[in-house]
mmCIF file of C-alpha atoms and ligand atoms in Angstrom:
data_model
loop_
_atom_site.group_PDB
_atom_site.id
_atom_site.type_symbol
_atom_site.label_atom_id
_atom_site.label_comp_id
_atom_site.label_asym_id
_atom_site.label_seq_id
_atom_site.Cartn_x
_atom_site.Cartn_y
_atom_site.Cartn_z
ATOM 1 C CA UNK U 22 24.419 18.615 -5.601
ATOM 2 C CA UNK U 23 21.116 16.681 -5.504
ATOM 3 C CA UNK U 24 18.941 19.820 -5.779
ATOM 4 C CA UNK U 25 20.466 20.926 -9.088
ATOM 5 C CA UNK U 26 20.429 17.403 -10.469
ATOM 6 C CA UNK U 27 16.821 16.794 -9.397
ATOM 7 C CA UNK U 28 15.601 20.058 -10.923
ATOM 8 C CA UNK U 29 17.176 18.983 -14.195
ATOM 9 C CA UNK U 30 16.263 15.308 -14.448
ATOM 10 C CA UNK U 31 13.571 14.847 -11.792
ATOM 11 C CA UNK U 32 14.943 11.381 -11.063
ATOM 12 C CA UNK U 33 14.510 10.998 -7.326
ATOM 13 C CA UNK U 34 14.192 7.220 -7.730
ATOM 14 C CA UNK U 35 17.674 7.005 -9.308
ATOM 15 C CA UNK U 36 19.109 9.178 -6.525
ATOM 16 C CA UNK U 37 17.412 6.936 -3.950
ATOM 17 C CA UNK U 38 18.620 3.707 -5.508
ATOM 18 C CA UNK U 39 22.175 5.047 -5.758
ATOM 19 C CA UNK U 40 22.043 5.792 -2.013
ATOM 20 C CA UNK U 41 19.935 2.982 -0.533
ATOM 21 C CA UNK U 42 21.295 3.373 2.991
ATOM 22 C CA UNK U 43 20.603 7.087 3.445
ATOM 23 C CA UNK U 44 20.571 10.539 1.853
ATOM 24 C CA UNK U 45 21.481 13.827 3.519
ATOM 25 C CA UNK U 46 18.537 16.164 3.973
ATOM 26 C CA UNK U 47 18.220 18.920 1.343
ATOM 27 C CA UNK U 48 15.764 21.713 0.639
ATOM 28 C CA UNK U 49 15.056 23.718 -2.500
ATOM 29 C CA UNK U 50 12.240 25.572 -4.270
ATOM 30 C CA UNK U 51 10.753 25.051 -7.693
ATOM 31 C CA UNK U 52 10.020 27.991 -10.011
ATOM 32 C CA UNK U 53 6.281 27.565 -9.322
ATOM 33 C CA UNK U 54 6.849 28.188 -5.595
ATOM 34 C CA UNK U 55 6.581 24.552 -4.462
ATOM 35 C CA UNK U 56 9.005 23.792 -1.631
ATOM 36 C CA UNK U 57 10.814 20.460 -1.914
ATOM 37 C CA UNK U 58 12.544 18.725 0.964
ATOM 38 C CA UNK U 59 14.513 15.494 0.838
ATOM 39 C CA UNK U 60 14.228 13.908 4.260
ATOM 40 C CA UNK U 61 16.076 10.666 3.573
ATOM 41 C CA UNK U 62 16.637 8.091 0.862
ATOM 42 C CA UNK U 63 13.252 7.431 -0.732
ATOM 43 C CA UNK U 64 11.569 10.182 1.292
ATOM 44 C CA UNK U 65 10.597 13.410 -0.492
ATOM 45 C CA UNK U 66 8.240 16.105 0.744
ATOM 46 C CA UNK U 67 6.429 18.687 -1.407
ATOM 47 C CA UNK U 68 4.652 21.750 -0.097
ATOM 48 C CA UNK U 69 2.788 23.814 -2.673
ATOM 49 C CA UNK U 70 2.753 27.616 -2.561
ATOM 50 C CA UNK U 71 -0.935 27.406 -1.522
ATOM 51 C CA UNK U 72 -2.037 24.145 0.106
ATOM 52 C CA UNK U 73 -5.504 22.664 -0.004
ATOM 53 C CA UNK U 74 -7.086 20.855 2.941
ATOM 54 C CA UNK U 75 -5.594 17.430 2.342
ATOM 55 C CA UNK U 76 -2.279 15.912 3.472
ATOM 56 C CA UNK U 77 -1.406 12.979 1.207
ATOM 57 C CA UNK U 78 1.166 10.224 1.644
ATOM 58 C CA UNK U 79 1.856 8.067 -1.416
ATOM 59 C CA UNK U 80 4.067 5.082 -0.797
ATOM 60 C CA UNK U 81 5.452 2.298 -2.953
ATOM 61 C CA UNK U 82 8.299 -0.189 -2.842
ATOM 62 C CA UNK U 83 7.579 -1.281 0.726
ATOM 63 C CA UNK U 84 8.115 -4.611 -1.015
ATOM 64 C CA UNK U 85 11.117 -4.207 -3.300
ATOM 65 C CA UNK U 86 9.937 -6.343 -6.230
ATOM 66 C CA UNK U 87 6.522 -4.638 -6.634
ATOM 67 C CA UNK U 88 7.613 -2.410 -9.466
ATOM 68 C CA UNK U 89 4.510 -0.972 -11.178
ATOM 69 C CA UNK U 90 3.711 1.328 -8.218
ATOM 70 C CA UNK U 91 7.373 2.378 -8.046
ATOM 71 C CA UNK U 92 7.175 3.431 -11.699
ATOM 72 C CA UNK U 93 3.931 5.352 -11.032
ATOM 73 C CA UNK U 94 5.390 7.236 -8.060
ATOM 74 C CA UNK U 95 8.745 7.891 -9.755
ATOM 75 C CA UNK U 96 6.979 9.440 -12.758
ATOM 76 C CA UNK U 97 4.700 11.549 -10.546
ATOM 77 C CA UNK U 98 7.681 12.844 -8.532
ATOM 78 C CA UNK U 99 9.609 13.538 -11.746
ATOM 79 C CA UNK U 100 6.764 15.588 -13.199
ATOM 80 C CA UNK U 101 6.412 17.558 -9.960
ATOM 81 C CA UNK U 102 10.157 18.294 -9.877
ATOM 82 C CA UNK U 103 10.173 19.329 -13.531
ATOM 83 C CA UNK U 104 7.165 21.590 -12.954
ATOM 84 C CA UNK U 105 5.040 19.586 -15.399
ATOM 85 C CA UNK U 106 2.496 18.596 -12.761
ATOM 86 C CA UNK U 107 0.981 21.355 -10.656
ATOM 87 C CA UNK U 108 0.717 20.555 -6.947
ATOM 88 C CA UNK U 109 -2.029 21.846 -4.703
ATOM 89 C CA UNK U 110 -1.905 19.533 -1.667
ATOM 90 C CA UNK U 111 0.882 18.793 0.826
ATOM 91 C CA UNK U 112 2.447 15.551 -0.327
ATOM 92 C CA UNK U 113 4.934 13.047 1.052
ATOM 93 C CA UNK U 114 6.164 10.382 -1.369
ATOM 94 C CA UNK U 115 7.929 7.316 0.031
ATOM 95 C CA UNK U 116 9.940 4.627 -1.728
ATOM 96 C CA UNK U 117 9.735 2.198 1.138
ATOM 97 C CA UNK U 118 12.624 -0.238 0.899
ATOM 98 C CA UNK U 119 15.378 1.023 -1.475
ATOM 99 C CA UNK U 120 17.784 -1.835 -0.707
ATOM 100 C CA UNK U 121 15.100 -4.418 -1.581
ATOM 101 C CA UNK U 122 14.222 -2.481 -4.757
ATOM 102 C CA UNK U 123 17.887 -2.680 -5.795
ATOM 103 C CA UNK U 124 17.857 -6.383 -4.931
ATOM 104 C CA UNK U 125 14.645 -7.023 -6.882
ATOM 105 C CA UNK U 126 13.196 -8.892 -3.899
ATOM 106 C CA UNK U 127 10.199 -8.516 -1.607
ATOM 107 C CA UNK U 128 12.477 -7.976 1.380
ATOM 108 C CA UNK U 129 16.104 -8.256 2.442
ATOM 109 C CA UNK U 130 15.797 -9.801 5.903
ATOM 110 C CA UNK U 131 12.263 -9.201 7.091
ATOM 111 C CA UNK U 132 8.911 -8.160 5.624
ATOM 112 C CA UNK U 133 8.802 -4.377 6.110
ATOM 113 C CA UNK U 134 5.004 -4.403 5.952
ATOM 114 C CA UNK U 135 4.792 -6.455 9.164
ATOM 115 C CA UNK U 136 6.860 -4.024 11.241
ATOM 116 C CA UNK U 137 4.674 -0.952 11.711
ATOM 117 C CA UNK U 138 2.816 0.318 14.775
ATOM 118 C CA UNK U 139 5.913 -0.347 16.841
ATOM 119 C CA UNK U 140 6.382 -3.964 15.759
ATOM 120 C CA UNK U 141 9.874 -2.917 14.565
ATOM 121 C CA UNK U 142 10.987 -2.657 18.186
ATOM 122 C CA UNK U 143 9.305 -5.780 19.567
ATOM 123 C CA UNK U 144 11.182 -8.975 20.410
ATOM 124 C CA UNK U 145 14.802 -8.653 19.329
ATOM 125 C CA UNK U 146 14.320 -4.919 18.612
ATOM 126 C CA UNK U 147 15.906 -2.823 15.865
ATOM 127 C CA UNK U 148 18.239 -5.573 14.676
ATOM 128 C CA UNK U 149 18.058 -5.124 10.911
ATOM 129 C CA UNK U 150 17.691 -2.434 8.259
ATOM 130 C CA UNK U 151 13.993 -3.159 7.655
ATOM 131 C CA UNK U 152 13.167 -2.695 11.331
ATOM 132 C CA UNK U 153 15.063 0.599 11.420
ATOM 133 C CA UNK U 154 13.383 1.699 8.181
ATOM 134 C CA UNK U 155 9.912 0.929 9.569
ATOM 135 C CA UNK U 156 10.659 3.091 12.590
ATOM 136 C CA UNK U 157 12.066 5.865 10.381
ATOM 137 C CA UNK U 158 9.041 5.759 8.050
ATOM 138 C CA UNK U 159 6.712 6.048 11.045
ATOM 139 C CA UNK U 160 8.669 9.096 12.202
ATOM 140 C CA UNK U 161 8.498 10.719 8.742
ATOM 141 C CA UNK U 162 4.760 10.130 8.482
ATOM 142 C CA UNK U 163 4.254 11.553 11.993
ATOM 143 C CA UNK U 164 6.333 14.623 11.138
ATOM 144 C CA UNK U 165 4.381 15.127 7.916
ATOM 145 C CA UNK U 166 0.929 14.955 9.494
ATOM 146 C CA UNK U 167 1.925 16.884 12.636
ATOM 147 C CA UNK U 168 3.359 19.780 10.585
ATOM 148 C CA UNK U 169 0.136 19.886 8.582
ATOM 149 C CA UNK U 170 -1.728 20.259 11.862
ATOM 150 C CA UNK U 171 -4.939 18.908 13.311
ATOM 151 C CA UNK U 172 -8.248 19.388 11.540
ATOM 152 C CA UNK U 173 -6.915 18.697 8.073
ATOM 153 C CA UNK U 174 -7.856 15.647 6.032
ATOM 154 C CA UNK U 175 -5.222 12.932 5.958
ATOM 155 C CA UNK U 176 -4.760 10.163 3.417
ATOM 156 C CA UNK U 177 -2.210 7.423 2.773
ATOM 157 C CA UNK U 178 -2.262 5.138 -0.249
ATOM 158 C CA UNK U 179 0.337 2.388 0.049
ATOM 159 C CA UNK U 180 0.734 0.978 -3.453
ATOM 160 C CA UNK U 181 1.627 -2.692 -3.884
ATOM 161 C CA UNK U 182 1.273 -5.507 -6.394
ATOM 162 C CA UNK U 183 0.141 -9.016 -5.538
ATOM 163 C CA UNK U 184 2.456 -12.025 -5.828
ATOM 164 C CA UNK U 185 -0.197 -14.007 -7.748
ATOM 165 C CA UNK U 186 -2.647 -13.063 -10.392
ATOM 166 C CA UNK U 187 -6.094 -12.078 -9.108
ATOM 167 C CA UNK U 188 -9.644 -12.613 -10.351
ATOM 168 C CA UNK U 189 -9.954 -8.867 -9.743
ATOM 169 C CA UNK U 190 -6.697 -7.495 -11.136
ATOM 170 C CA UNK U 191 -6.737 -4.417 -8.908
ATOM 171 C CA UNK U 192 -8.021 -4.401 -5.353
ATOM 172 C CA UNK U 193 -7.574 -2.560 -2.089
ATOM 173 C CA UNK U 194 -7.236 -3.550 1.534
ATOM 174 C CA UNK U 195 -9.005 -1.230 3.965
ATOM 175 C CA UNK U 196 -7.384 -1.557 7.393
ATOM 176 C CA UNK U 197 -9.542 -2.253 10.470
ATOM 177 C CA UNK U 198 -11.368 0.955 11.456
ATOM 178 C CA UNK U 199 -12.323 -0.097 14.994
ATOM 179 C CA UNK U 200 -16.016 0.348 14.291
ATOM 180 C CA UNK U 201 -15.755 3.691 12.464
ATOM 181 C CA UNK U 202 -17.854 3.862 9.290
ATOM 182 C CA UNK U 203 -16.346 3.414 5.846
ATOM 183 C CA UNK U 204 -16.346 6.508 3.622
ATOM 184 C CA UNK U 205 -18.189 6.483 0.307
ATOM 185 C CA UNK U 206 -15.817 9.166 -1.030
ATOM 186 C CA UNK U 207 -12.835 6.874 -0.467
ATOM 187 C CA UNK U 208 -14.539 4.028 -2.318
ATOM 188 C CA UNK U 209 -15.376 6.449 -5.131
ATOM 189 C CA UNK U 210 -11.737 7.552 -5.299
ATOM 190 C CA UNK U 211 -10.694 3.896 -5.533
ATOM 191 C CA UNK U 212 -13.293 3.313 -8.246
ATOM 192 C CA UNK U 213 -11.807 6.237 -10.192
ATOM 193 C CA UNK U 214 -8.536 4.251 -10.018
ATOM 194 C CA UNK U 215 -10.471 1.236 -11.430
ATOM 195 C CA UNK U 216 -10.210 -0.445 -8.041
ATOM 196 C CA UNK U 217 -13.696 -1.702 -7.217
ATOM 197 C CA UNK U 218 -12.783 -4.719 -5.092
ATOM 198 C CA UNK U 219 -12.093 -3.900 -1.461
ATOM 199 C CA UNK U 220 -11.171 -6.186 1.378
ATOM 200 C CA UNK U 221 -12.383 -4.785 4.704
ATOM 201 C CA UNK U 222 -10.124 -5.934 7.524
ATOM 202 C CA UNK U 223 -11.604 -6.870 10.897
ATOM 203 C CA UNK U 224 -8.554 -6.786 13.165
ATOM 204 C CA UNK U 225 -5.484 -4.594 13.794
ATOM 205 C CA UNK U 226 -2.407 -5.337 11.687
ATOM 206 C CA UNK U 227 1.276 -4.466 11.526
ATOM 207 C CA UNK U 228 0.915 -2.983 8.029
ATOM 208 C CA UNK U 229 1.731 0.559 6.930
ATOM 209 C CA UNK U 230 -1.866 1.380 5.996
ATOM 210 C CA UNK U 231 -3.194 0.242 9.388
ATOM 211 C CA UNK U 232 -0.508 2.371 11.080
ATOM 212 C CA UNK U 233 -1.557 5.504 9.161
ATOM 213 C CA UNK U 234 -5.221 4.861 9.796
ATOM 214 C CA UNK U 235 -4.991 3.947 13.454
ATOM 215 C CA UNK U 236 -2.190 6.250 14.619
ATOM 216 C CA UNK U 237 -2.958 9.303 12.489
ATOM 217 C CA UNK U 238 -6.647 9.035 11.587
ATOM 218 C CA UNK U 239 -5.746 8.936 7.888
ATOM 219 C CA UNK U 240 -8.000 7.475 5.225
ATOM 220 C CA UNK U 241 -5.568 4.721 4.384
ATOM 221 C CA UNK U 242 -5.517 1.759 2.023
ATOM 222 C CA UNK U 243 -3.108 -0.827 0.721
ATOM 223 C CA UNK U 244 -3.776 -0.765 -3.021
ATOM 224 C CA UNK U 245 -2.801 -3.819 -5.066
ATOM 225 C CA UNK U 246 -2.120 -2.941 -8.704
ATOM 226 C CA UNK U 247 -1.757 -6.152 -10.677
ATOM 227 C CA UNK U 248 0.884 -8.795 -10.255
ATOM 228 C CA UNK U 249 4.587 -8.646 -9.354
ATOM 229 C CA UNK U 250 6.779 -8.178 -12.443
ATOM 230 C CA UNK U 251 10.347 -6.905 -12.927
ATOM 231 C CA UNK U 252 10.961 -3.297 -14.023
ATOM 232 C CA UNK U 253 10.213 -2.842 -17.706
ATOM 233 C CA UNK U 254 7.754 -5.763 -17.844
ATOM 234 C CA UNK U 255 4.681 -3.942 -16.516
ATOM 235 C CA UNK U 256 1.906 -3.026 -18.913
ATOM 236 C CA UNK U 257 1.409 0.426 -17.442
ATOM 237 C CA UNK U 258 -1.700 0.998 -19.562
ATOM 238 C CA UNK U 259 -3.487 -1.283 -17.106
ATOM 239 C CA UNK U 260 -2.844 1.229 -14.322
ATOM 240 C CA UNK U 261 -3.419 4.403 -16.331
ATOM 241 C CA UNK U 262 -6.628 5.304 -14.446
ATOM 242 C CA UNK U 263 -4.930 4.822 -11.094
ATOM 243 C CA UNK U 264 -2.032 6.985 -12.178
ATOM 244 C CA UNK U 265 -4.307 9.704 -13.598
ATOM 245 C CA UNK U 266 -6.467 9.731 -10.482
ATOM 246 C CA UNK U 267 -3.511 10.040 -8.102
ATOM 247 C CA UNK U 268 -2.126 12.876 -10.192
ATOM 248 C CA UNK U 269 -5.492 14.616 -10.180
ATOM 249 C CA UNK U 270 -5.725 14.112 -6.409
ATOM 250 C CA UNK U 271 -2.392 15.833 -5.667
ATOM 251 C CA UNK U 272 -3.244 18.604 -8.140
ATOM 252 C CA UNK U 273 -6.678 19.256 -6.600
ATOM 253 C CA UNK U 274 -8.147 18.455 -10.014
ATOM 254 C CA UNK U 275 -10.293 15.386 -9.354
ATOM 255 C CA UNK U 276 -13.411 15.403 -11.501
ATOM 256 C CA UNK U 277 -16.654 14.992 -9.493
ATOM 257 C CA UNK U 278 -17.360 11.357 -8.632
ATOM 258 C CA UNK U 279 -20.411 9.602 -9.969
ATOM 259 C CA UNK U 280 -23.034 8.643 -7.363
ATOM 260 C CA UNK U 281 -21.987 5.890 -4.925
ATOM 261 C CA UNK U 282 -23.667 2.526 -5.489
ATOM 262 C CA UNK U 283 -22.591 -0.467 -3.463
ATOM 263 C CA UNK U 284 -23.506 -2.663 -6.426
ATOM 264 C CA UNK U 285 -20.521 -1.211 -8.313
ATOM 265 C CA UNK U 286 -18.128 -2.780 -5.786
ATOM 266 C CA UNK U 287 -17.053 -6.254 -4.754
ATOM 267 C CA UNK U 288 -16.659 -5.936 -0.997
ATOM 268 C CA UNK U 289 -15.198 -8.686 1.163
ATOM 269 C CA UNK U 290 -14.385 -9.153 4.808
ATOM 270 C CA UNK U 291 -11.897 -11.510 6.384
ATOM 271 C CA UNK U 292 -13.551 -14.650 7.664
ATOM 272 C CA UNK U 293 -10.311 -16.094 9.035
ATOM 273 C CA UNK U 294 -6.587 -15.525 8.837
ATOM 274 C CA UNK U 295 -4.429 -18.634 8.536
ATOM 275 C CA UNK U 296 -1.031 -18.168 10.131
ATOM 276 C CA UNK U 297 1.947 -20.403 9.406
ATOM 277 C CA UNK U 298 2.782 -22.426 12.497
ATOM 278 C CA UNK U 299 5.432 -24.874 11.289
ATOM 279 C CA UNK U 300 8.032 -25.236 8.544
ATOM 280 C CA UNK U 301 5.740 -27.894 7.040
ATOM 281 C CA UNK U 302 3.028 -25.408 6.065
ATOM 282 C CA UNK U 303 1.879 -26.402 2.583
ATOM 283 C CA UNK U 304 -0.718 -25.042 0.171
ATOM 284 C CA UNK U 305 -2.822 -27.643 -1.606
ATOM 285 C CA UNK U 306 -3.452 -25.681 -4.781
ATOM 286 C CA UNK U 307 -1.161 -24.581 -7.605
ATOM 287 C CA UNK U 308 0.968 -21.421 -7.700
ATOM 288 C CA UNK U 309 -1.082 -20.045 -10.576
ATOM 289 C CA UNK U 310 -4.405 -20.190 -8.695
ATOM 290 C CA UNK U 311 -5.607 -16.603 -8.509
ATOM 291 C CA UNK U 312 -6.507 -14.493 -5.505
ATOM 292 C CA UNK U 313 -10.309 -14.498 -4.857
ATOM 293 C CA UNK U 314 -10.685 -18.081 -6.086
ATOM 294 C CA UNK U 315 -13.191 -20.134 -4.081
ATOM 295 C CA UNK U 316 -13.523 -23.900 -3.737
ATOM 296 C CA UNK U 317 -16.390 -26.239 -2.781
ATOM 297 C CA UNK U 318 -17.121 -26.774 0.913
ATOM 298 C CA UNK U 319 -14.701 -29.251 2.496
ATOM 299 C CA UNK U 320 -11.904 -28.797 -0.081
ATOM 300 C CA UNK U 321 -8.442 -29.114 1.406
ATOM 301 C CA UNK U 322 -6.637 -25.760 1.105
ATOM 302 C CA UNK U 323 -3.550 -26.139 3.261
ATOM 303 C CA UNK U 324 -1.865 -28.339 5.823
ATOM 304 C CA UNK U 325 0.489 -27.284 8.596
ATOM 305 C CA UNK U 326 1.997 -30.354 10.265
ATOM 306 C CA UNK U 327 -1.045 -32.254 11.551
ATOM 307 C CA UNK U 328 -3.403 -29.336 11.003
ATOM 308 C CA UNK U 329 -5.736 -29.342 7.992
ATOM 309 C CA UNK U 330 -7.443 -26.232 6.619
ATOM 310 C CA UNK U 331 -10.554 -26.946 4.583
ATOM 311 C CA UNK U 332 -13.221 -24.674 3.105
ATOM 312 C CA UNK U 333 -15.699 -24.008 5.922
ATOM 313 C CA UNK U 334 -18.098 -21.524 4.381
ATOM 314 C CA UNK U 335 -19.902 -21.232 1.082
ATOM 315 C CA UNK U 336 -18.207 -18.570 -1.059
ATOM 316 C CA UNK U 337 -15.053 -18.411 1.096
ATOM 317 C CA UNK U 338 -12.220 -17.212 -1.166
ATOM 318 C CA UNK U 339 -8.430 -17.181 -0.852
ATOM 319 C CA UNK U 340 -6.254 -14.047 -0.756
ATOM 320 C CA UNK U 341 -2.488 -13.665 -0.391
ATOM 321 C CA UNK U 342 -1.669 -17.376 -0.050
ATOM 322 C CA UNK U 343 2.072 -17.632 0.558
ATOM 323 C CA UNK U 344 3.727 -20.673 2.106
ATOM 324 C CA UNK U 345 7.095 -18.892 2.242
ATOM 325 C CA UNK U 346 6.225 -16.416 5.011
ATOM 326 C CA UNK U 347 8.057 -16.546 8.333
ATOM 327 C CA UNK U 348 6.618 -18.803 11.038
ATOM 328 C CA UNK U 349 3.919 -16.959 12.983
ATOM 329 C CA UNK U 350 2.955 -14.757 10.039
ATOM 330 C CA UNK U 351 -0.174 -14.770 7.949
ATOM 331 C CA UNK U 352 0.093 -17.360 5.189
ATOM 332 C CA UNK U 353 -3.378 -16.849 3.713
ATOM 333 C CA UNK U 354 -6.587 -14.913 4.285
ATOM 334 C CA UNK U 355 -9.996 -16.440 3.725
ATOM 335 C CA UNK U 356 -12.575 -13.836 2.771
ATOM 336 C CA UNK U 357 -16.333 -13.725 2.271
ATOM 337 C CA UNK U 358 -18.584 -11.148 0.586
ATOM 338 C CA UNK U 359 -19.655 -8.286 2.856
ATOM 339 C CA UNK U 360 -22.720 -6.026 2.835
ATOM 340 C CA UNK U 361 -21.909 -2.563 4.219
ATOM 341 C CA UNK U 362 -25.296 -0.896 3.785
ATOM 342 C CA UNK U 363 -25.987 1.351 6.762
ATOM 343 C CA UNK U 364 -22.307 1.475 7.755
ATOM 344 C CA UNK U 365 -21.137 4.140 5.301
ATOM 345 C CA UNK U 366 -20.843 7.886 5.512
HETATM 346 O O1 LIG C 421 0.258 -11.188 -2.972
HETATM 347 C C1 LIG C 421 0.642 -11.312 -1.821
HETATM 348 O O2 LIG C 421 0.655 -12.424 -1.255
HETATM 349 C C2 LIG C 421 1.087 -10.116 -1.014
HETATM 350 C C3 LIG C 421 0.912 -8.768 -1.670
HETATM 351 C C4 LIG C 421 1.150 -7.717 -0.596
HETATM 352 O O3 LIG C 421 2.267 -7.342 -0.382
HETATM 353 N N1 LIG C 421 0.095 -7.379 0.133
HETATM 354 C C5 LIG C 421 0.195 -6.601 1.324
HETATM 355 C C6 LIG C 421 -1.165 -6.382 1.922
HETATM 356 C C7 LIG C 421 -1.108 -5.518 3.162
HETATM 357 C C8 LIG C 421 -2.442 -5.395 3.882
HETATM 358 O O4 LIG C 421 -2.969 -6.412 4.341
HETATM 359 O O5 LIG C 421 -2.929 -4.257 4.017
HETATM 360 C C9 LIG C 421 1.079 -7.349 2.317
HETATM 361 O O6 LIG C 421 0.979 -8.580 2.384
HETATM 362 O O7 LIG C 421 1.852 -6.698 3.010
HETATM 363 ZN ZN1 ZN C 422 3.400 -5.764 -1.268
#
């Protein structure tokens, strides 16, 4: 009986990974009055006896080999189930792709984080487990926010790790807001997680964070915590502030933020997105070159068949270079520093 087992060991991750293809719904209460509902494998909902004003989704493992965030979320869920962490906000925790976590790979057949906002059903349709999972995750997030009701604050933090090392070890991606202002309080929350580098996207995307932001009005971010490493090889001390801050957020115990100063942040916007067009796409720098590295004007960055991509702007820096993506998908972003004065609330 999962309820009994979970109340004793708190190990929802183990239960998820033992049942990667699905878990029957279950519902139970904790001694402190928190209601717990299992909606599916990797999908667990907590409703405190008295809820604050914020509905929070925490997700991890959308890419199966990005383990540090999975460890952070598994420990947070464990401490909630064991009554060691007090909850004061409605919370949905998602382990995105259990089969890929078991496999220790980014994906099984298709990149889950390119399938949201209905992309799961485009083209060939719901032909693989990742497409069906993307649709299911959208439905769970919709159910969660709709049950909370309108007029409440909504947040989603989708926790990832980058494939490469980064000049800024931790950074966030803020999905395109369609002209809405950025929120100082969200930047301050990220800073409390020791995330002071933020990439501000300029176009819609098929990512989970864009879906939550655009379809549900959530304050949503993809948060990159270090570099991909197998379970057991993460130095979790490097993410201690992020972990503490997320715990404080769900407990309604965030200490007041210090005053917002743009100078405390490294803000970037996308100057151009380079999509892979042929099987011959090739990066012209080494695998250990870090995210946010920039090169002199004119330097050759990548070739794609006859196409050449060279540095076009002073200060242009690389993020997420990956020659192994599927054809048609983004193989690299080129970013430039951004001034947001006057566009913040
Ligand atoms: O390091 C990489 O190349 C990828 C790390 C990662 O999974 N990043 C996310 C970012 C999502 C976003 O743009 O909001 C992804 O590529 O899905
Ligand atoms: Zn990822």
